[in-house]
mmCIF file of C-alpha atoms in Angstrom:
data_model
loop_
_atom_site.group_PDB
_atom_site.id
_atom_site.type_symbol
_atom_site.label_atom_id
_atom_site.label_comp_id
_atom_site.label_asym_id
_atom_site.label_seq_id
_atom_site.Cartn_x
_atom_site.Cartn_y
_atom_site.Cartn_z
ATOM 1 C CA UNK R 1 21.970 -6.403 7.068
ATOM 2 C CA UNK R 2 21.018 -9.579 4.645
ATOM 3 C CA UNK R 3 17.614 -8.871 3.271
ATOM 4 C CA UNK R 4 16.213 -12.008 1.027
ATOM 5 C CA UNK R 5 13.622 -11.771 -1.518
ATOM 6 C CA UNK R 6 11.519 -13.329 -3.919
ATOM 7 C CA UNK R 7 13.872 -12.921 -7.366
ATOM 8 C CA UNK R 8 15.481 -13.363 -9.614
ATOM 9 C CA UNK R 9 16.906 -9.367 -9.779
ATOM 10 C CA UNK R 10 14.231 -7.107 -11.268
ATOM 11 C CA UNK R 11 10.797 -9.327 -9.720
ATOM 12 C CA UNK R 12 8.703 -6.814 -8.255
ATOM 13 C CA UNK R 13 9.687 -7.998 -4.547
ATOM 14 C CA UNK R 14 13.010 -6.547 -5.393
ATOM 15 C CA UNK R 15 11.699 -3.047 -6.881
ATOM 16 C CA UNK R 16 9.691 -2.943 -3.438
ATOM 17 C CA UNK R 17 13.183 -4.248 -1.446
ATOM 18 C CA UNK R 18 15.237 -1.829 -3.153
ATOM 19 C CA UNK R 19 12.941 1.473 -2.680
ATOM 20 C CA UNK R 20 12.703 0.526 1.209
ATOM 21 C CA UNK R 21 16.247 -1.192 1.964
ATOM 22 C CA UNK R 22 18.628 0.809 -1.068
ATOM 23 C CA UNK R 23 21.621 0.632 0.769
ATOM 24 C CA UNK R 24 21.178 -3.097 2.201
ATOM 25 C CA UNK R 25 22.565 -6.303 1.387
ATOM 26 C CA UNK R 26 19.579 -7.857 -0.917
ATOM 27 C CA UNK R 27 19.794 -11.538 -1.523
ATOM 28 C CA UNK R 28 17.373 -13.357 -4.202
ATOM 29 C CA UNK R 29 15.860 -16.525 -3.455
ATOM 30 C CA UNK R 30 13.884 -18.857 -6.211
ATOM 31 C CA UNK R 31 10.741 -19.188 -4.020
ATOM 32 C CA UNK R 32 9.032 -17.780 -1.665
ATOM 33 C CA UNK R 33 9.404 -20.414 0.953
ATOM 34 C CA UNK R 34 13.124 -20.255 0.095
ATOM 35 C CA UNK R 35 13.234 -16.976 1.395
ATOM 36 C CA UNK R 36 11.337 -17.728 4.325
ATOM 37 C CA UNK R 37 13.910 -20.221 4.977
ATOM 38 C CA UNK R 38 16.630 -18.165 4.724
ATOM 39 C CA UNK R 39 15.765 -16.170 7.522
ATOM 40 C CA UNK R 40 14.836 -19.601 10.081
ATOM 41 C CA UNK R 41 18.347 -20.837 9.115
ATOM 42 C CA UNK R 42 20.364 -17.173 9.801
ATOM 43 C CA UNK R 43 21.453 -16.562 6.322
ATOM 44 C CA UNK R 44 19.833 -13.567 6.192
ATOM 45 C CA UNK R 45 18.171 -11.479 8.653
ATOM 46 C CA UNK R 46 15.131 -10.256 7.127
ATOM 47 C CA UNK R 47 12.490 -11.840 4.212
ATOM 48 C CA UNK R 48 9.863 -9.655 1.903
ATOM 49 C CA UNK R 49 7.598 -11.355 0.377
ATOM 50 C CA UNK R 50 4.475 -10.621 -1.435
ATOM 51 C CA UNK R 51 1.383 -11.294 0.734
ATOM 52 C CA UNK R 52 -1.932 -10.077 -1.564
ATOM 53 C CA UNK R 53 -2.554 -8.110 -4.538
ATOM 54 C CA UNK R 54 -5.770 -5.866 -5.147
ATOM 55 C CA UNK R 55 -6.315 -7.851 -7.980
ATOM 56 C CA UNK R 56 -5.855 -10.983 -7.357
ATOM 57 C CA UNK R 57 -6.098 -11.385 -3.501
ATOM 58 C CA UNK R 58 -3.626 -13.633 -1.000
ATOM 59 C CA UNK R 59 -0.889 -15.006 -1.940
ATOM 60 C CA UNK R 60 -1.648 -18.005 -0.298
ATOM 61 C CA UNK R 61 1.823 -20.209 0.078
ATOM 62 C CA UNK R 62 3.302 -16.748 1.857
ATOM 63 C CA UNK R 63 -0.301 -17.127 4.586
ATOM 64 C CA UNK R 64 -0.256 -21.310 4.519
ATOM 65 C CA UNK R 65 3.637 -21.405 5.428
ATOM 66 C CA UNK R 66 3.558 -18.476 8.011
ATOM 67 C CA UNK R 67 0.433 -20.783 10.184
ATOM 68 C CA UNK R 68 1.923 -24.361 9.266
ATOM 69 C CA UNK R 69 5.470 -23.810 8.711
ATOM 70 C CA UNK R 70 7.563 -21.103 10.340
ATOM 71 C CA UNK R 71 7.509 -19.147 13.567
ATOM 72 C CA UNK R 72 8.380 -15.496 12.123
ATOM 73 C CA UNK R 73 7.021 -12.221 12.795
ATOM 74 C CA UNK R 74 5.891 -9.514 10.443
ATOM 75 C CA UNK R 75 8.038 -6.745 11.264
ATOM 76 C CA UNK R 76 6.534 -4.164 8.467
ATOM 77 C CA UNK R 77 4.333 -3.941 5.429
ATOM 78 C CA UNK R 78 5.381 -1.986 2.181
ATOM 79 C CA UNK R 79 2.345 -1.544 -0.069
ATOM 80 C CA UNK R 80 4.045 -0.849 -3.981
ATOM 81 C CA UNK R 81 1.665 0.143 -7.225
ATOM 82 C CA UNK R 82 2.484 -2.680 -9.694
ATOM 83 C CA UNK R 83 2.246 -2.207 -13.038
ATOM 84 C CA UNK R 84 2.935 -4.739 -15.827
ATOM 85 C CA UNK R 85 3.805 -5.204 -19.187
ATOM 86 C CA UNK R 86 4.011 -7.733 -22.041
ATOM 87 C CA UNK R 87 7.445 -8.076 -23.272
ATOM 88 C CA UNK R 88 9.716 -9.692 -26.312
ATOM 89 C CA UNK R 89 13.244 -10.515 -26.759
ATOM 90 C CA UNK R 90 14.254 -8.440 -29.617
ATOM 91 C CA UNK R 91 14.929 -10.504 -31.801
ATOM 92 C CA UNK R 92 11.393 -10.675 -31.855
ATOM 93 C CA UNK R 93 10.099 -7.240 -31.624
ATOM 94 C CA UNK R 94 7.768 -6.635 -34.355
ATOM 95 C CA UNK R 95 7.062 -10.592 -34.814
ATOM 96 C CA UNK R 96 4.306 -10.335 -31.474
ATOM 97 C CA UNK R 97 1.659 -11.552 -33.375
ATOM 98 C CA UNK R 98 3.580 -15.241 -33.459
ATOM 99 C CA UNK R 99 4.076 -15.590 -29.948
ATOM 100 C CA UNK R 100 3.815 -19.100 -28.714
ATOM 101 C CA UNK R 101 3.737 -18.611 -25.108
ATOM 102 C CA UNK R 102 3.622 -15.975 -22.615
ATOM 103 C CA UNK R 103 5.249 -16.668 -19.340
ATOM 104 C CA UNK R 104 4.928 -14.933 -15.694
ATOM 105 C CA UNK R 105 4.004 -15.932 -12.189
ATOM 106 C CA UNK R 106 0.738 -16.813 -11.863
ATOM 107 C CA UNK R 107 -0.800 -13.392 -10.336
ATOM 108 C CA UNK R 108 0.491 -11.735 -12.985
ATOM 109 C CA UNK R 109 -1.385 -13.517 -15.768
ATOM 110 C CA UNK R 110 -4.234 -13.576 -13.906
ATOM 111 C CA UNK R 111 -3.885 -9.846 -13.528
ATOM 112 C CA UNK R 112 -4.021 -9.278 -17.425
ATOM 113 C CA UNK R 113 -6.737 -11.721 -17.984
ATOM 114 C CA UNK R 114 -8.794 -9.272 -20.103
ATOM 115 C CA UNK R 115 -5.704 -8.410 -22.581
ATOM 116 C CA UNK R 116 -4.425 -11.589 -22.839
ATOM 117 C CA UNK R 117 -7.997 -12.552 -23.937
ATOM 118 C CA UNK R 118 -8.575 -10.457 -26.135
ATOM 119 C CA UNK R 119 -4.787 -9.846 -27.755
ATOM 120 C CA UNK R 120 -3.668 -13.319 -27.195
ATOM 121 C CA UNK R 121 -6.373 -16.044 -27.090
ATOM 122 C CA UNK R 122 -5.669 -19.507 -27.304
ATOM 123 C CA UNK R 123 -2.110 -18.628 -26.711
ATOM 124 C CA UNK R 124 -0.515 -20.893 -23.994
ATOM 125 C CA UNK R 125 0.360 -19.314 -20.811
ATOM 126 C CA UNK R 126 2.850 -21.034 -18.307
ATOM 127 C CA UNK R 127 3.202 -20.102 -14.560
ATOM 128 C CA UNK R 128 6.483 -19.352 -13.055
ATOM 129 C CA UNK R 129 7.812 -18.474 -9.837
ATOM 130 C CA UNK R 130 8.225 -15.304 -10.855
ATOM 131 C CA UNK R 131 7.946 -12.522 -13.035
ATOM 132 C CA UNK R 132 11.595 -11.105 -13.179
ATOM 133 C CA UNK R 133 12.140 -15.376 -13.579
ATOM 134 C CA UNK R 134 9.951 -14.911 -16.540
ATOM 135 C CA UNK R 135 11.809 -12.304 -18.375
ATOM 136 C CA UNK R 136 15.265 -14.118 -17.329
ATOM 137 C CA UNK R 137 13.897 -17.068 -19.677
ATOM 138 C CA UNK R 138 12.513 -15.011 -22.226
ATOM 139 C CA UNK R 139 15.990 -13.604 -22.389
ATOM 140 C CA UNK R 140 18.172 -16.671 -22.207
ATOM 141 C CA UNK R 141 16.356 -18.424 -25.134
ATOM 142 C CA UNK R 142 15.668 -16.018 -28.285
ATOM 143 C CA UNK R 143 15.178 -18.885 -30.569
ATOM 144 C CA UNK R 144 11.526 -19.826 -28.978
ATOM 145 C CA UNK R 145 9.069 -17.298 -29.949
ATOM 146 C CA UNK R 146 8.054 -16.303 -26.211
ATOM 147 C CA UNK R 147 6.831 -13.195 -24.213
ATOM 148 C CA UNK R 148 7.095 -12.428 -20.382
ATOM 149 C CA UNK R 149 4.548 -10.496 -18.308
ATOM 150 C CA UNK R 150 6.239 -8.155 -15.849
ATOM 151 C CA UNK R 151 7.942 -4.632 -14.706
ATOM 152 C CA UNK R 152 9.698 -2.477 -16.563
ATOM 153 C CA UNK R 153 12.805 -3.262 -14.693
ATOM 154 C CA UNK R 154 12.845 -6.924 -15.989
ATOM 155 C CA UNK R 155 13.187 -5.572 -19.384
ATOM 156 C CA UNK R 156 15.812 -3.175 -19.006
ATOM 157 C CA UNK R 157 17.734 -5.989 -16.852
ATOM 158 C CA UNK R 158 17.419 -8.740 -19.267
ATOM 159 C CA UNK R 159 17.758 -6.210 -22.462
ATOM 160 C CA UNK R 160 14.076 -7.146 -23.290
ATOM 161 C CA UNK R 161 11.508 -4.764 -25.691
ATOM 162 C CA UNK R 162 8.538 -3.883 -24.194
ATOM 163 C CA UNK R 163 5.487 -4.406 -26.955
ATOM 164 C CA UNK R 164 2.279 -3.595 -24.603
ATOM 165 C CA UNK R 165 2.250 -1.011 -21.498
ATOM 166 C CA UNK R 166 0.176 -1.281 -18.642
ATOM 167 C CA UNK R 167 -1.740 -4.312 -19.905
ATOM 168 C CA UNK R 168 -3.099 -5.206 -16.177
ATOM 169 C CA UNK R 169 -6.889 -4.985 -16.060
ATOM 170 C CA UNK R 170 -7.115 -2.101 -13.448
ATOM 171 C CA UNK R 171 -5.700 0.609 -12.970
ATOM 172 C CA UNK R 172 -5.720 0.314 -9.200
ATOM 173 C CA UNK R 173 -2.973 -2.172 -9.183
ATOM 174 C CA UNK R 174 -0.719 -2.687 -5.999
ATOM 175 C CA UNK R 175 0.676 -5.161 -3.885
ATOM 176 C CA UNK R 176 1.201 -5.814 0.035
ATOM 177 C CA UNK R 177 4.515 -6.935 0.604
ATOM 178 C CA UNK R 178 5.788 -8.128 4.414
ATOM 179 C CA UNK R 179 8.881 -8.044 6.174
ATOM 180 C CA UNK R 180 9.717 -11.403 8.472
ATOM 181 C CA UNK R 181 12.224 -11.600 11.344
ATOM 182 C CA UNK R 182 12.940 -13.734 13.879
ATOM 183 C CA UNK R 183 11.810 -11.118 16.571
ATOM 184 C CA UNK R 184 8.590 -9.186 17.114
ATOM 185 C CA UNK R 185 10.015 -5.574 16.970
ATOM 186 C CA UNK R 186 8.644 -3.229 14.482
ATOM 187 C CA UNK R 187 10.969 -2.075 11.745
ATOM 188 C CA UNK R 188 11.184 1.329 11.077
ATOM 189 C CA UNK R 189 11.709 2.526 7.588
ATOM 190 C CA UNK R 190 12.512 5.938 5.800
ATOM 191 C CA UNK R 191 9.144 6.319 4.187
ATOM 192 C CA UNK R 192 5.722 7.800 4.119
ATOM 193 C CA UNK R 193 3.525 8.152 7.179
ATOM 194 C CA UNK R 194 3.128 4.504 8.020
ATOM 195 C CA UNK R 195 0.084 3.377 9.583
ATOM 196 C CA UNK R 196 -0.081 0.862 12.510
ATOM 197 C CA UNK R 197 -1.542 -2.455 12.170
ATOM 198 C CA UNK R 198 -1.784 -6.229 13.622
ATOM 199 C CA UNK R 199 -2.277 -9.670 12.243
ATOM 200 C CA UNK R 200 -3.572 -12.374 14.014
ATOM 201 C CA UNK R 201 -4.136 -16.235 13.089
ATOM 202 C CA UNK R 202 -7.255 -17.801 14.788
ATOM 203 C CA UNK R 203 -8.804 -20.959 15.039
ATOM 204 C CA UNK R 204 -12.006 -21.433 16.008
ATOM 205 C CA UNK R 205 -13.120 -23.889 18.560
ATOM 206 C CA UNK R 206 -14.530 -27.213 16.674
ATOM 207 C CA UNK R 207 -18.290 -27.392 16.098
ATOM 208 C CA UNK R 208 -19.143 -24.163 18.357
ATOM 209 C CA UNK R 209 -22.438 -22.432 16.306
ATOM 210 C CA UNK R 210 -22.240 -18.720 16.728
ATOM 211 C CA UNK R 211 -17.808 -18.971 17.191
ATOM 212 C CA UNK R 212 -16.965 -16.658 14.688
ATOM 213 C CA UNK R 213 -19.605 -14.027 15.224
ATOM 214 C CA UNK R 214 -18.029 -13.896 18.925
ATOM 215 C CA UNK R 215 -15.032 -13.521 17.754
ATOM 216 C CA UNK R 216 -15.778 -10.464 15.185
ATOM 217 C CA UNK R 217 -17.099 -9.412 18.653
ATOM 218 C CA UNK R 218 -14.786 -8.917 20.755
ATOM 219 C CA UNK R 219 -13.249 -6.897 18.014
ATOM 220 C CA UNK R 220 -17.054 -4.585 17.706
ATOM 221 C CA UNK R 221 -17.190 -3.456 21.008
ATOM 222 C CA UNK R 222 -14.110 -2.609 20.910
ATOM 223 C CA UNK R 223 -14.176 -0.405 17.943
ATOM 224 C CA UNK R 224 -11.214 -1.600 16.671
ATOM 225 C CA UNK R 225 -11.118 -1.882 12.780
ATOM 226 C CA UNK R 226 -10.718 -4.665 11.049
ATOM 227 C CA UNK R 227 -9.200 -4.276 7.327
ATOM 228 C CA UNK R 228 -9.301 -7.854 6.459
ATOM 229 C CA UNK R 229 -10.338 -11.271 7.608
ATOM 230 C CA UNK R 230 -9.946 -14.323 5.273
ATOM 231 C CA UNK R 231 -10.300 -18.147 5.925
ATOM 232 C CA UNK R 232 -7.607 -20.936 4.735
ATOM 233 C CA UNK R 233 -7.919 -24.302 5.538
ATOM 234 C CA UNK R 234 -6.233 -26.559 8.076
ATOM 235 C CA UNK R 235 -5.242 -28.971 6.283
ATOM 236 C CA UNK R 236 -6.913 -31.559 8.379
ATOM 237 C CA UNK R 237 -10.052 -32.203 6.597
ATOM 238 C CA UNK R 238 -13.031 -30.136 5.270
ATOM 239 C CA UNK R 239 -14.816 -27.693 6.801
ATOM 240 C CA UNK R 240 -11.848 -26.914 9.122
ATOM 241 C CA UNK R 241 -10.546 -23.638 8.668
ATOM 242 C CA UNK R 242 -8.254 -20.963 10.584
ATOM 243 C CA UNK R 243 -9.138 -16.898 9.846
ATOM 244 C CA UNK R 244 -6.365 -14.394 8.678
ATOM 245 C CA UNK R 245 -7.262 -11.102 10.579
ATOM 246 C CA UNK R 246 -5.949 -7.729 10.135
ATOM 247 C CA UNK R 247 -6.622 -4.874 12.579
ATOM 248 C CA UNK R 248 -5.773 -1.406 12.001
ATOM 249 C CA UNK R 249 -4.424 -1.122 15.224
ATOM 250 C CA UNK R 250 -0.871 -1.489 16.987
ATOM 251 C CA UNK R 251 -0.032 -3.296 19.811
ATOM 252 C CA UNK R 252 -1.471 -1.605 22.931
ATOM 253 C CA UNK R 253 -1.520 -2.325 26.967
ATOM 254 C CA UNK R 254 -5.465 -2.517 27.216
ATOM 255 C CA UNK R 255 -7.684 -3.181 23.567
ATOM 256 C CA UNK R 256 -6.074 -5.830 21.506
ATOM 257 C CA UNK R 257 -4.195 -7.976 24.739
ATOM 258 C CA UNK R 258 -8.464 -7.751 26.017
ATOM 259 C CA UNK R 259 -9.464 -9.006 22.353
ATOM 260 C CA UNK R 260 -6.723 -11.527 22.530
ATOM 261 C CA UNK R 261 -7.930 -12.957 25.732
ATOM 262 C CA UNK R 262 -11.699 -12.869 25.379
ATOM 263 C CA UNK R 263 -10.798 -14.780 22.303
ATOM 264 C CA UNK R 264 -8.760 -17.446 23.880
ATOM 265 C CA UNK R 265 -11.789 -17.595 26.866
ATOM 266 C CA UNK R 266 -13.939 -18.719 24.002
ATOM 267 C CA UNK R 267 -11.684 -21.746 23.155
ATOM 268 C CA UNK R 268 -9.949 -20.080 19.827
ATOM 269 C CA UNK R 269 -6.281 -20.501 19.242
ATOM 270 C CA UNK R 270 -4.755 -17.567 18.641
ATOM 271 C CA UNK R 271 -1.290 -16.767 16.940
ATOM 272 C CA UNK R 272 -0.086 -13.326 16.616
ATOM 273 C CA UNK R 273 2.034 -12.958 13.620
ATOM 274 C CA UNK R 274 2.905 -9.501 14.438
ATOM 275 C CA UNK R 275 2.100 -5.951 15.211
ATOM 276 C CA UNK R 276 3.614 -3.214 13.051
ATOM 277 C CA UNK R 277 4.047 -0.319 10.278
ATOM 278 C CA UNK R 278 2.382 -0.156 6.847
ATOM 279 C CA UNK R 279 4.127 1.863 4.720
ATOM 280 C CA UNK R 280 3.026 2.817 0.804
ATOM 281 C CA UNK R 281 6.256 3.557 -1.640
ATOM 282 C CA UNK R 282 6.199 5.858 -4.143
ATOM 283 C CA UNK R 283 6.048 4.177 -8.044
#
């Protein structure tokens, strides 16, 4: 099967993609709504794309375009450690001190904040859509004094020298990826124990005091677990928002399609965006 992903070869999407899917068909896309596309239009037949970091929280095009934009279902969750690193072409190696600009996606800078501070301030930093696409530049242009943040794959890929290890802030550094498909059916995958879990979209009714404390609820008394909610906003003025929820719980015939309803009965809008395995890969 055709698996897209967030690339070029060597981002961290692919590291996850290739420990999960080794023996599949892996096709890099430029952006992550490029890969989402891919799989609405049948070019591929499965997506992975990053969805939060511990650091740095949601990434929120991958949450915005799954509510406004495309009617997928998360099929599976691969949770990989991330660890990053501050890398020179060589003809630069040993010349660090003169960088000009460091490049990466924007999670990633954010994720070395503290070194980049400290090593590099005042140095200019410049988002891109990736950090494998970072290390690609840094590779194709020698001649400008530039570093790239990212994994230790990039550099061996695009023959890069690595001048700083582990220069993320934590040490607890790892990042959700998610699987999208067409269909709602759970993906298995040769890993770890996965755990079971299900993500819902919901919109509260307009102006209703007391709305989301009834939703959180119907959730309560039915001890089911919620590892995350988050708020995003509609896009159709302030104020209005819809709430990312996470329950560590699959599918079942009684709890969550009782949750689902109750919530509904209250006036929310609710999307489910799938019910499936969370799986952690090994570094």
């Amino acid at each position: 099967m055709k698996i897209a992903y967030l690339g070029p070869q060597a981002s961290f999407t692919d590291l996850a993609v290739r420990k999960a899917f080794p023996d599949e068909h892996q096709v890099p896309c430029v952006t992550i709504p490029d890969c989402i596309e891919a799989v609405i239009e049948d070019e591929v037949d499965y997506a992975v794309v990053p969805l939060e970091n511990a650091l740095e929280g949601s990434v929120h095009i991958t949450v915005d375009y799954l509510f406004h934009e495309a009617d997928l279902s998360i099929v599976a969750e691969l949770t990989s450690p991330i660890q990053q690193h501050l890398m020179v072409h060589p003809e630069n190696s040993g010349d660090e001190r003169r960088i000009e600009k460091i490049m990466s996606h924007s999670h990633a800078l954010a994720q070395c904040h503290k070194f980049l501070h400290k090593e590099y301030r005042g140095t200019p930093l410049e988002q891109t859509t990736s950090t494998a696409a970072a290390a690609k530049y840094v590779s194709e242009h020698p001649g400008e004094k530039n570093a790239a943040i990212g994994n230790e794959l990039a550099a061996k890929e695009y023959g890069l020298s690595i001048s700083h290890e582990n220069i993320h802030d934590f040490a607890y550094n790892h990042t959700r990826f998610i699987v999208l498909h067409k269909k709602s059916h759970p993906l298995a995958i040769e890993q770890n124990k996965p755990e079971d879990k299900t993500t819902l979209m919901v919109t509260l009714p307009k102006d209703r005091s007391g709305a989301l404390h009834q939703v959180l609820s119907t959730f309560a008394w039915r001890q089911l677990n919620l590892s995350k909610i988050e708020s995003r906003p509609l896009k159709t003025g302030l104020g209005d928002y819809f709430f990312l929820i996470d329950v560590a719980h699959g599918m079942d015939e009684v709890l969550l399609p009782g949750a689902i309803s109750e919530m509904e009965a209250l006036g929310c809008e609710v999307k489910m965006i799938g019910t499936y395995s969370s799986y952690m890969l090994d570094q």
